[in-house]
XYZ file of C-alpha atoms in Angstrom:
684
model
C -18.959 161.262 -94.061
C -22.220 161.938 -95.926
C -23.999 162.598 -92.634
C -21.389 165.192 -91.686
C -21.748 166.936 -95.018
C -25.508 166.998 -94.598
C -25.212 168.428 -91.085
C -22.784 171.121 -92.236
C -25.104 172.145 -95.047
C -28.052 172.234 -92.670
C -26.190 174.411 -90.204
C -25.117 176.715 -93.007
C -28.696 177.151 -94.238
C -30.133 177.700 -90.787
C -27.635 180.152 -89.395
C -26.528 183.521 -90.657
C -24.288 183.583 -93.765
C -20.643 183.276 -92.887
C -19.320 185.108 -95.915
C -20.363 187.007 -99.023
C -20.273 183.880 -101.231
C -22.685 182.069 -98.975
C -25.010 185.100 -98.940
C -25.062 185.196 -102.720
C -25.891 181.487 -102.894
C -28.786 181.984 -100.515
C -30.071 184.912 -102.563
C -29.964 182.751 -105.703
C -31.903 179.989 -103.943
C -34.551 182.484 -102.787
C -34.937 183.931 -106.282
C -35.179 180.445 -107.816
C -37.842 179.506 -105.266
C -39.818 182.670 -106.034
C -39.603 182.015 -109.774
C -40.824 178.454 -109.270
C -43.713 179.659 -107.101
C -44.705 182.264 -109.692
C -44.510 179.634 -112.427
C -46.800 177.249 -110.547
C -49.174 180.097 -109.653
C -49.279 181.295 -113.248
C -49.827 177.758 -114.532
C -52.932 177.132 -112.424
C -54.405 180.627 -112.629
C -57.103 181.145 -115.272
C -56.068 183.133 -118.311
C -59.501 184.037 -119.653
C -62.119 186.570 -118.596
C -64.726 184.056 -117.498
C -62.247 181.983 -115.498
C -60.875 185.026 -113.683
C -64.314 186.313 -112.700
C -65.482 182.831 -111.725
C -62.374 182.120 -109.618
C -62.611 185.433 -107.754
C -66.293 185.028 -106.899
C -65.756 181.387 -105.951
C -62.917 182.156 -103.533
C -65.007 184.798 -101.759
C -68.030 182.493 -101.608
C -65.956 179.562 -100.376
C -64.379 181.635 -97.576
C -67.743 182.844 -96.297
C -69.239 179.351 -96.463
C -66.274 177.844 -94.600
C -66.726 180.310 -91.731
C -70.438 179.543 -91.633
C -69.741 175.797 -91.751
C -67.313 175.885 -88.818
C -69.809 177.808 -86.673
C -72.651 175.448 -87.551
C -70.488 172.389 -86.957
C -69.441 173.597 -83.496
C -73.016 174.375 -82.452
C -74.400 171.103 -83.807
C -71.645 169.014 -82.157
C -72.248 170.637 -78.782
C -76.000 170.185 -79.058
C -75.568 166.582 -80.158
C -73.481 165.809 -77.066
C -76.064 167.343 -74.744
C -78.905 165.562 -76.532
C -77.128 162.206 -76.285
C -76.591 162.638 -72.534
C -80.220 163.641 -71.974
C -81.452 160.663 -73.997
C -79.232 158.275 -72.053
C -80.408 159.715 -68.721
C -84.032 159.212 -69.744
C -83.247 155.657 -70.759
C -81.474 155.055 -67.451
C -84.412 156.309 -65.414
C -86.865 154.089 -67.267
C -84.542 151.100 -66.971
C -84.129 151.616 -63.212
C -87.902 151.699 -62.816
C -88.251 148.449 -64.776
C -85.548 146.674 -62.777
C -86.960 147.913 -59.472
C -90.417 146.663 -60.456
C -89.022 143.259 -61.344
C -86.944 142.956 -58.161
C -89.884 144.204 -56.094
C -92.051 141.440 -57.557
C -89.383 138.890 -56.574
C -89.293 140.371 -53.081
C -93.060 140.103 -52.825
C -92.853 136.446 -53.809
C -90.326 135.904 -51.024
C -92.501 137.858 -48.554
C -95.575 135.867 -49.526
C -93.744 132.594 -48.942
C -92.337 133.757 -45.653
C -95.211 135.613 -44.023
C -98.169 133.718 -45.485
C -96.783 130.181 -45.458
C -93.669 129.631 -43.338
C -94.805 131.663 -40.300
C -98.145 129.823 -40.274
C -96.696 126.304 -40.602
C -95.183 124.015 -37.972
C -92.588 122.081 -39.880
C -92.676 119.325 -37.234
C -96.290 118.541 -38.046
C -96.943 119.952 -41.531
C -95.240 120.725 -44.829
C -94.887 123.807 -46.992
C -94.488 121.827 -50.211
C -97.966 122.464 -51.626
C -97.922 126.208 -50.996
C -94.383 126.466 -52.363
C -95.417 124.587 -55.506
C -98.427 126.868 -55.984
C -96.324 130.020 -55.678
C -93.676 128.565 -58.035
C -96.248 127.597 -60.648
C -97.745 131.088 -60.510
C -94.356 132.720 -61.200
C -92.310 130.009 -62.926
C -91.567 132.226 -65.936
C -89.326 134.342 -63.710
C -88.176 131.641 -61.258
C -85.813 128.696 -61.546
C -86.233 127.173 -58.094
C -87.704 127.686 -54.615
C -86.059 126.126 -51.528
C -86.075 126.285 -47.734
C -83.129 125.178 -45.560
C -82.483 124.908 -41.811
C -79.573 126.836 -40.402
C -77.549 123.609 -40.285
C -77.936 123.170 -44.063
C -80.644 120.521 -44.137
C -83.261 120.862 -46.893
C -86.823 121.230 -45.696
C -88.628 121.823 -48.959
C -87.797 122.659 -52.583
C -89.460 122.934 -55.933
C -89.413 121.936 -58.789
C -86.465 119.636 -57.866
C -85.940 118.489 -54.274
C -82.809 116.352 -54.568
C -79.686 118.094 -53.312
C -76.378 117.125 -54.905
C -74.200 114.751 -52.924
C -71.210 116.141 -51.043
C -72.669 119.659 -51.266
C -72.546 121.753 -48.113
C -74.930 124.683 -48.533
C -73.578 126.318 -45.389
C -70.503 127.277 -47.424
C -72.562 129.037 -50.087
C -72.317 132.830 -50.188
C -76.072 133.309 -50.304
C -76.443 131.136 -47.172
C -73.810 132.876 -45.077
C -74.965 136.336 -46.208
C -78.547 135.593 -45.150
C -77.555 134.367 -41.682
C -74.977 137.112 -41.296
C -77.514 139.894 -41.752
C -80.859 138.369 -40.909
C -82.929 141.502 -41.280
C -81.948 142.072 -44.927
C -82.677 140.479 -48.277
C -79.563 139.508 -50.170
C -79.144 139.465 -53.943
C -76.239 137.507 -55.376
C -74.324 138.000 -58.597
C -75.264 135.765 -61.562
C -74.120 132.152 -61.224
C -75.052 128.686 -62.422
C -77.647 126.995 -60.212
C -75.695 124.174 -58.520
C -77.771 122.941 -55.585
C -80.092 120.348 -57.023
C -79.515 117.231 -59.095
C -81.415 117.833 -62.313
C -82.066 114.565 -64.205
C -82.096 116.545 -67.484
C -78.650 118.004 -66.740
C -79.953 121.475 -67.342
C -77.735 124.317 -66.197
C -79.531 127.582 -65.499
C -78.041 130.975 -64.773
C -79.719 132.495 -61.730
C -79.584 135.446 -59.353
C -80.241 134.226 -55.814
C -82.489 136.145 -53.417
C -81.887 134.801 -49.898
C -83.156 135.805 -46.469
C -83.086 134.470 -42.927
C -86.458 133.162 -41.718
C -87.836 131.964 -38.370
C -89.218 128.434 -38.451
C -91.572 126.773 -35.980
C -90.652 123.203 -35.116
C -92.978 122.043 -32.318
C -92.394 124.355 -29.418
C -88.891 125.299 -30.539
C -88.196 128.175 -32.892
C -85.506 127.497 -35.490
C -83.578 129.629 -37.950
C -83.644 128.846 -41.614
C -82.845 130.335 -44.997
C -85.388 130.913 -47.748
C -83.797 130.867 -51.210
C -85.461 132.202 -54.354
C -83.415 131.565 -57.537
C -84.545 134.161 -60.064
C -84.114 133.476 -63.744
C -81.127 135.551 -64.871
C -82.415 135.593 -68.445
C -85.184 138.032 -67.439
C -82.634 140.579 -66.212
C -80.448 139.828 -69.225
C -83.312 140.498 -71.622
C -84.047 143.827 -69.925
C -80.422 144.875 -70.247
C -80.187 143.668 -73.847
C -83.171 145.826 -74.759
C -81.423 148.794 -73.207
C -78.250 148.137 -75.242
C -80.040 147.100 -78.419
C -80.034 150.450 -80.204
C -76.867 151.839 -78.663
C -74.343 153.365 -81.030
C -71.067 152.993 -79.157
C -72.372 153.745 -75.667
C -73.441 150.860 -73.437
C -75.121 150.179 -70.056
C -74.070 147.543 -67.558
C -75.175 146.435 -64.063
C -73.072 145.832 -60.916
C -73.693 145.155 -57.260
C -72.720 147.623 -54.542
C -69.135 146.286 -54.477
C -68.615 146.616 -58.222
C -69.066 142.954 -59.148
C -70.584 142.766 -62.601
C -74.112 141.370 -62.801
C -74.579 142.076 -66.508
C -72.313 143.514 -69.155
C -72.951 143.556 -72.934
C -69.317 142.552 -73.500
C -69.166 139.913 -70.797
C -67.277 137.355 -72.897
C -64.576 139.866 -73.795
C -64.242 140.791 -70.141
C -63.956 137.142 -69.115
C -61.125 136.559 -71.564
C -59.518 139.918 -70.617
C -59.758 141.182 -74.176
C -61.126 144.430 -72.780
C -61.213 145.899 -69.298
C -63.896 147.804 -67.437
C -63.619 150.396 -64.656
C -66.498 148.744 -62.769
C -64.939 148.809 -59.288
C -64.409 152.559 -59.288
C -67.598 153.412 -61.159
C -69.741 151.423 -58.713
C -68.642 153.810 -55.953
C -69.543 156.950 -57.915
C -72.486 158.952 -56.652
C -75.590 159.016 -58.783
C -75.313 161.433 -61.692
C -72.935 162.371 -64.552
C -69.195 161.909 -64.235
C -66.267 162.385 -66.597
C -63.245 160.110 -66.536
C -60.244 158.937 -68.528
C -59.949 155.159 -68.720
C -57.106 153.552 -70.647
C -56.370 156.849 -72.374
C -59.942 157.352 -73.614
C -62.142 160.229 -72.476
C -65.647 159.123 -71.631
C -68.712 160.185 -69.675
C -70.345 157.932 -67.078
C -73.920 158.128 -65.768
C -74.634 156.224 -62.535
C -78.020 155.398 -61.019
C -78.760 153.209 -57.969
C -81.465 150.539 -57.771
C -83.525 150.426 -54.613
C -83.718 147.355 -52.315
C -80.466 145.905 -53.687
C -77.690 148.474 -53.722
C -77.094 147.581 -57.385
C -75.691 150.212 -59.714
C -76.873 150.803 -63.279
C -73.975 152.425 -65.132
C -74.075 153.965 -68.620
C -70.762 154.590 -70.378
C -70.551 157.103 -73.237
C -67.075 156.867 -74.799
C -65.805 159.708 -76.892
C -65.751 157.303 -79.843
C -69.522 156.811 -79.474
C -70.039 160.284 -80.846
C -67.794 159.717 -83.828
C -70.465 158.180 -86.057
C -72.983 160.898 -85.215
C -70.306 163.546 -85.617
C -69.272 162.042 -88.959
C -72.903 162.012 -90.117
C -73.393 165.546 -88.906
C -70.126 166.592 -90.547
C -71.270 164.951 -93.769
C -74.589 166.814 -93.539
C -72.857 170.150 -92.980
C -70.425 169.460 -95.828
C -73.332 168.428 -98.065
C -75.268 171.599 -97.263
C -72.231 173.787 -97.768
C -71.367 171.965 -100.978
C -74.881 172.507 -102.317
C -74.714 176.161 -101.352
C -71.275 176.460 -102.952
C -72.483 174.763 -106.121
C -75.440 177.125 -106.293
C -73.159 180.109 -105.834
C -70.728 178.745 -108.426
C -73.653 178.280 -110.792
C -74.760 181.877 -110.235
C -71.175 183.083 -110.610
C -70.835 181.088 -113.796
C -73.980 182.636 -115.246
C -72.676 186.120 -114.499
C -69.201 185.419 -115.904
C -70.666 183.595 -118.892
C -72.884 186.500 -119.865
C -69.827 188.719 -119.823
C -67.547 186.432 -121.837
C -70.010 184.288 -123.811
C -69.430 185.735 -127.320
C -65.641 185.389 -127.140
C -65.867 181.880 -125.633
C -68.188 180.683 -128.392
C -65.932 182.036 -131.087
C -62.910 180.528 -129.351
C -64.669 177.164 -129.179
C -65.379 177.323 -132.905
C -61.701 177.929 -133.615
C -60.723 174.970 -131.407
C -63.075 172.732 -133.364
C -61.340 173.905 -136.506
C -58.013 172.856 -135.006
C -59.469 169.384 -134.351
C -60.443 169.039 -138.017
C -64.195 169.704 -137.717
C -64.350 172.426 -140.352
C -68.065 173.103 -140.802
C -69.013 176.745 -141.593
C -72.355 176.509 -139.802
C -70.511 175.675 -136.576
C -68.693 179.009 -136.537
C -70.359 181.312 -134.021
C -71.561 184.656 -135.353
C -72.944 187.030 -132.732
C -72.125 189.172 -129.744
C -70.649 192.600 -130.153
C -69.876 194.066 -133.564
C -66.203 193.150 -133.382
C -66.878 189.517 -132.431
C -69.624 189.210 -135.061
C -67.300 190.542 -137.772
C -64.618 188.012 -136.818
C -67.166 185.162 -136.919
C -68.487 186.079 -140.358
C -65.001 186.412 -141.824
C -63.972 183.044 -140.377
C -67.156 181.361 -141.661
C -66.535 182.585 -145.216
C -62.956 181.331 -145.048
C -64.037 177.873 -143.890
C -66.655 177.643 -146.654
C -63.997 178.366 -149.255
C -61.548 175.844 -147.738
C -64.182 173.086 -147.570
C -65.175 173.710 -151.183
C -61.563 173.325 -152.300
C -61.105 170.174 -150.199
C -64.302 168.600 -151.581
C -63.124 169.250 -155.114
C -59.824 167.526 -154.382
C -61.509 164.554 -152.709
C -63.981 164.089 -155.587
C -61.178 164.168 -158.129
C -59.201 161.568 -156.203
C -62.256 159.349 -155.778
C -63.107 159.613 -159.476
C -59.521 158.684 -160.327
C -59.599 155.606 -158.119
C -63.079 154.707 -159.365
C -61.822 154.828 -162.933
C -58.957 152.539 -162.032
C -61.341 150.092 -160.353
C -63.730 150.244 -163.306
C -60.849 149.412 -165.622
C -59.967 146.404 -163.466
C -63.587 145.255 -163.351
C -63.926 145.476 -167.128
C -61.124 142.982 -167.667
C -62.230 139.421 -168.412
C -59.781 136.631 -167.793
C -59.101 135.098 -171.229
C -58.107 131.839 -169.612
C -61.484 131.541 -167.847
C -63.394 132.464 -171.040
C -61.329 130.075 -173.182
C -61.870 127.163 -170.778
C -65.600 127.890 -170.546
C -66.038 128.065 -174.329
C -63.885 124.950 -174.723
C -66.186 123.149 -172.289
C -69.226 124.280 -174.284
C -67.652 123.009 -177.544
C -66.858 119.706 -175.869
C -70.464 119.364 -174.705
C -71.855 120.160 -178.181
C -69.528 117.644 -179.838
C -70.454 115.069 -177.252
C -74.143 115.564 -177.796
C -74.735 117.135 -174.352
C -76.877 119.895 -175.759
C -78.820 120.594 -172.581
C -75.590 121.013 -170.627
C -74.208 123.264 -173.362
C -77.348 125.402 -173.277
C -77.081 125.620 -169.488
C -73.439 126.748 -169.736
C -74.217 129.365 -172.389
C -77.135 130.658 -170.302
C -74.989 130.889 -167.172
C -72.166 132.605 -169.094
C -74.579 135.109 -170.633
C -76.096 135.915 -167.243
C -72.577 136.243 -165.833
C -71.592 138.815 -168.482
C -74.908 140.647 -168.245
C -74.517 141.226 -164.508
C -70.824 142.078 -164.958
C -71.755 144.861 -167.353
C -74.864 146.096 -165.416
C -75.330 148.985 -167.863
C -72.090 150.505 -166.661
C -73.307 150.720 -163.029
C -71.014 149.821 -160.148
C -73.821 149.615 -157.557
C -76.234 146.706 -157.937
C -78.564 144.799 -155.645
C -77.312 141.907 -153.568
C -79.785 139.684 -155.398
C -77.942 140.359 -158.677
C -74.532 139.939 -157.038
C -75.539 136.585 -155.551
C -76.990 135.466 -158.890
C -73.687 136.425 -160.537
C -71.815 134.329 -157.939
C -74.186 131.422 -158.516
C -73.690 131.624 -162.308
C -69.956 131.661 -161.830
C -70.000 128.640 -159.527
C -72.290 126.695 -161.889
C -69.753 127.223 -164.709
C -66.801 126.300 -162.495
C -68.480 123.145 -161.204
C -68.875 121.937 -164.806
C -65.285 122.829 -165.643
C -63.979 121.025 -162.558
C -66.326 118.087 -163.144
C -68.053 118.505 -159.756
C -64.969 117.770 -157.642
C -66.443 120.066 -154.980
C -69.879 121.032 -153.677
C -71.321 124.534 -153.424
C -73.857 125.486 -150.738
C -75.717 128.823 -150.652
C -77.208 129.751 -147.248
C -78.733 133.168 -147.898
C -81.089 135.275 -145.805
C -83.735 136.419 -148.310
C -84.036 139.773 -146.573
C -80.583 140.914 -147.702
C -81.393 140.613 -151.410
C -83.124 144.004 -151.389
C -79.999 145.860 -150.213
C -77.243 147.555 -152.208
C -73.701 146.366 -152.884
C -70.715 146.966 -155.124
C -70.713 144.515 -158.003
C -68.104 141.773 -158.365
C -67.090 141.477 -154.712
C -68.077 137.823 -154.162
C -66.780 136.301 -157.433
C -63.051 137.080 -156.772
C -63.311 135.439 -153.343
C -64.971 132.352 -154.850
C -62.247 132.291 -157.509
C -59.546 132.209 -154.812
C -61.465 129.536 -152.882
C -61.382 127.326 -155.981
C -57.815 127.915 -157.166
C -56.160 127.951 -153.738
C -58.648 125.820 -151.794
C -60.748 122.995 -153.150
C -59.953 123.037 -156.915
C -57.066 120.582 -156.655
C -58.652 118.325 -154.032
C -59.555 114.714 -154.725
C -63.313 114.167 -155.268
C -63.334 111.725 -152.352
C -62.038 114.408 -149.961
C -65.430 116.134 -149.944
C -64.391 119.618 -151.015
C -67.018 122.217 -150.274
C -67.518 125.957 -150.654
C -70.238 127.511 -148.509
C -71.651 131.004 -149.078
C -73.553 132.312 -146.049
C -75.178 135.765 -145.895
C -77.010 137.302 -142.960
C -78.470 140.646 -141.911
C -77.611 142.158 -138.498
C -80.027 145.006 -137.589
C -78.803 148.243 -136.036
C -79.249 148.740 -132.295
C -81.137 152.005 -132.778
C -84.451 152.462 -134.551
C -84.262 151.967 -138.318
C -84.368 154.926 -140.655
C -85.504 154.201 -144.220
C -83.126 155.526 -146.847
C -85.630 156.695 -149.391
C -87.110 160.019 -150.430
C -88.684 161.756 -153.368
C -86.288 163.825 -155.434
C -85.912 165.139 -158.926
C -84.112 163.056 -161.535
C -81.096 165.345 -161.495
C -77.598 164.227 -160.560
C -77.308 163.284 -156.901
C -74.838 165.423 -155.039
C -73.902 166.115 -151.476
C -75.910 169.323 -151.468
C -79.115 167.470 -152.507
C -79.155 164.735 -149.851
C -80.374 164.790 -146.244
C -77.942 163.250 -143.809
C -80.724 161.136 -142.246
C -81.067 159.264 -145.542
C -77.573 157.812 -145.347
C -77.930 156.007 -142.021
C -77.946 152.233 -142.741
C -80.510 149.876 -141.240
C -77.778 147.590 -139.964
C -74.918 145.499 -141.329
C -74.633 142.662 -143.842
C -72.093 139.858 -143.451
C -71.320 137.472 -146.316
C -69.062 134.510 -145.434
C -67.246 132.473 -148.093
C -65.999 129.298 -146.397
C -63.998 126.466 -147.923
C -62.498 123.355 -146.389
C -59.421 123.417 -148.587
C -55.733 123.717 -147.826
C -55.915 126.939 -145.813
C -53.104 129.441 -145.344
C -50.230 129.827 -142.885
C -50.556 132.668 -140.322
C -47.972 134.943 -141.962
C -49.830 134.800 -145.302
C -53.206 135.331 -143.618
C -51.952 138.351 -141.668
C -50.527 140.038 -144.779
C -53.271 139.099 -147.232
C -54.381 142.723 -147.685
C -50.859 144.163 -147.673
C -50.097 145.139 -151.249
C -46.353 145.292 -150.566
C -46.156 141.791 -149.057
C -44.436 139.155 -151.189
C -44.593 135.565 -149.916
C -41.420 133.511 -150.044
C -43.058 130.734 -152.087
C -45.372 132.381 -154.561
C -48.143 130.495 -156.287
C -49.118 131.077 -159.895
C -52.206 133.246 -159.850
C -55.113 132.073 -161.963
C -57.605 134.668 -160.735
C -59.496 137.391 -162.493
C -57.010 140.140 -161.659
C -59.351 142.008 -159.327
C -58.200 140.082 -156.260
C -58.946 140.327 -152.561
C -56.909 143.504 -152.061
C -58.905 145.360 -154.689
C -62.222 144.086 -153.308
C -61.263 145.265 -149.830
C -60.135 148.671 -151.167
C -63.305 149.135 -153.192
C -65.545 148.437 -150.207
C -63.637 150.803 -147.949
C -63.525 153.500 -150.629
C -67.312 153.405 -151.004
C -68.521 152.780 -147.445
C -65.728 153.655 -144.999
C -62.789 152.154 -143.129
C -64.995 150.176 -140.732
C -66.152 147.924 -143.589
C -64.273 145.519 -145.864
C -62.912 141.970 -145.670
C -61.682 139.845 -142.784
C -59.883 136.501 -143.099
C -59.702 133.468 -140.812
C -57.622 130.488 -141.940
C -55.843 127.424 -140.571
C -53.483 125.214 -142.618
C -55.214 121.980 -143.724
C -58.454 123.214 -142.132
C -59.793 125.739 -144.635
C -60.376 129.450 -145.029
C -63.201 131.813 -144.109
C -63.415 135.267 -145.739
C -66.125 137.629 -144.474
C -67.492 140.572 -146.447
C -68.845 143.370 -144.223
C -70.951 146.113 -145.842
C -73.697 148.466 -144.577
C -77.351 147.514 -145.115
C -78.512 150.254 -147.487
C -81.805 149.503 -149.303
C -81.426 149.257 -153.070
C -83.399 151.909 -154.935
C -82.709 154.447 -157.648
C -81.960 157.317 -155.257
C -79.519 155.354 -153.124
C -77.855 153.934 -156.241
C -77.193 157.463 -157.501
C -75.776 158.536 -154.152
C -73.442 155.560 -153.922
C -72.372 155.921 -157.547
C -71.514 159.577 -156.954
C -68.951 158.678 -154.275
C -70.432 161.042 -151.635
C -71.630 158.335 -149.244
C -68.660 158.571 -146.839
C -68.908 162.360 -146.623
C -72.629 162.163 -145.903
C -72.137 159.465 -143.260
C -69.510 161.550 -141.510
C -71.878 164.484 -141.433
C -74.745 162.298 -140.163
C -72.582 160.860 -137.371
C -71.617 164.380 -136.311
C -75.271 165.425 -136.146
C -76.132 162.311 -134.084
C -73.393 163.138 -131.561
C -74.613 166.723 -131.362
């Protein structure tokens, strides 16, 4: 039923409309098709001045180059075909000369044996063995065997092997019957395995037999015999392989006068009938160039005859043999035309760009504004008076907007900094009470040296915590603060855990925010190793290392007045760090489950089983926020933890050398803005 409906609709669309309703439907379809075509055309057409000019010039250039390319391709293809035929004909002529020379030398060997030895020897009284051996030794590179037979098949002489195989009747051999059938001629056989003599090494040699009828003298009676020269087929094979060595699709093969193949480069495929060859017909072609269609393939055939033998040397040039050359030539033409087209497009682009450059630059500036890159110096000002006026007005507007945004950002950063400073200024009364209680206990117990040590550590702890009201200190001070804190805690916890500091000395000269290690150590004690048994070997390890930047280092230092550091006073090159600093705090305590570890920095996350917090109140979330607020979102804390295995918290901060200028910049809160500007300049 569906097929019938489809056929009816097809007939309706193809034929003339049958009624007014059908005509209206067709008109609607035509209009819809036109609207769709216009929509597609409008979508892909350029809508700017430069694009329109460039497209028009490109279409004209492309059309002219296509016409030129087709003409060049046709001429080159025709010339390539003629050149290939001429090259093959030259190769054929040289190959025929080489084969004729080789066969002539074999004929001369046969003539020498016949006229110089056999005719002058009475086989009833003498032997031709010595002379035959001498001739064989002189030409053994091209010969396999030499032999002389009577017309009844008896062997008279042979070299290098003279033992005929048992039950072998040579009178049935083709070379034997051909020689006696036409006694005045020399007969060349097709390639075959030499099968006359019993070789003790069981060596099988491919030969081409040259046989002729000879007159023998046996006493006073003349006798007929057959002289057989087995030529080494490998010599002919090597000649033909050299001819076919550099062929690219075309090939040359050799047949006798009847079309029997003597050599073919694809002999194995022919033997197994994988391919077929038109050798029978081609062997009867006259010498010269012929065109034929064999198995549906057009090809050209060049035939040349070889003297003395009637053999045919045949070169086959299939149409597919030209494909590679044609493809290469096509690629060359396309490459040349493409280069010419690119050059013309480049010239067209220069012309169109000079016409539309001012508007394009201003348009690009506006697009950058849309992407959030609002830098006044990036707004193009130039071109005609109208375009220049638009650029200046837009630049002034961006300057005013950026100034307002910077004011808002600074106020927000100062607000958050004040909140963080308030958190940092809090001292945990519980920690201070326990520390002072421990000092009192030591004094009462007479442990004055330990009490002095505790007071010294506590004083150093408070001194670094205050830091003259500065939030940016050196890593050396921050690590000393952490060491003071751990010395106090080890006394309080009666050395139930060990503390190991593995610090790269190079990092001590870099800047950091104060009090970022102590809260992590506090958590490692309270939630990690603080409640462990002394025999469990609790340990907290603090490791710090410096990872240099991949690019060349830029020192963040310069000479400047003692005024307040601000974004307008600092070069962007000064705020590129020398690398990164990683500080790992590792404990082998109880660890955390995955859901707690994943939500450790989520301020809204509330674990199902909460633990009483004994920390300082700053906490990991605040440390992470403070680092990101100062240095950027790519820095901060990362946590790795496994239950009953321990916890590893890594602090990642930039390696900024600690000096007065950098301290002022970081304290001012402008570091992130300067880094963003520096990154933009690097990309540019």
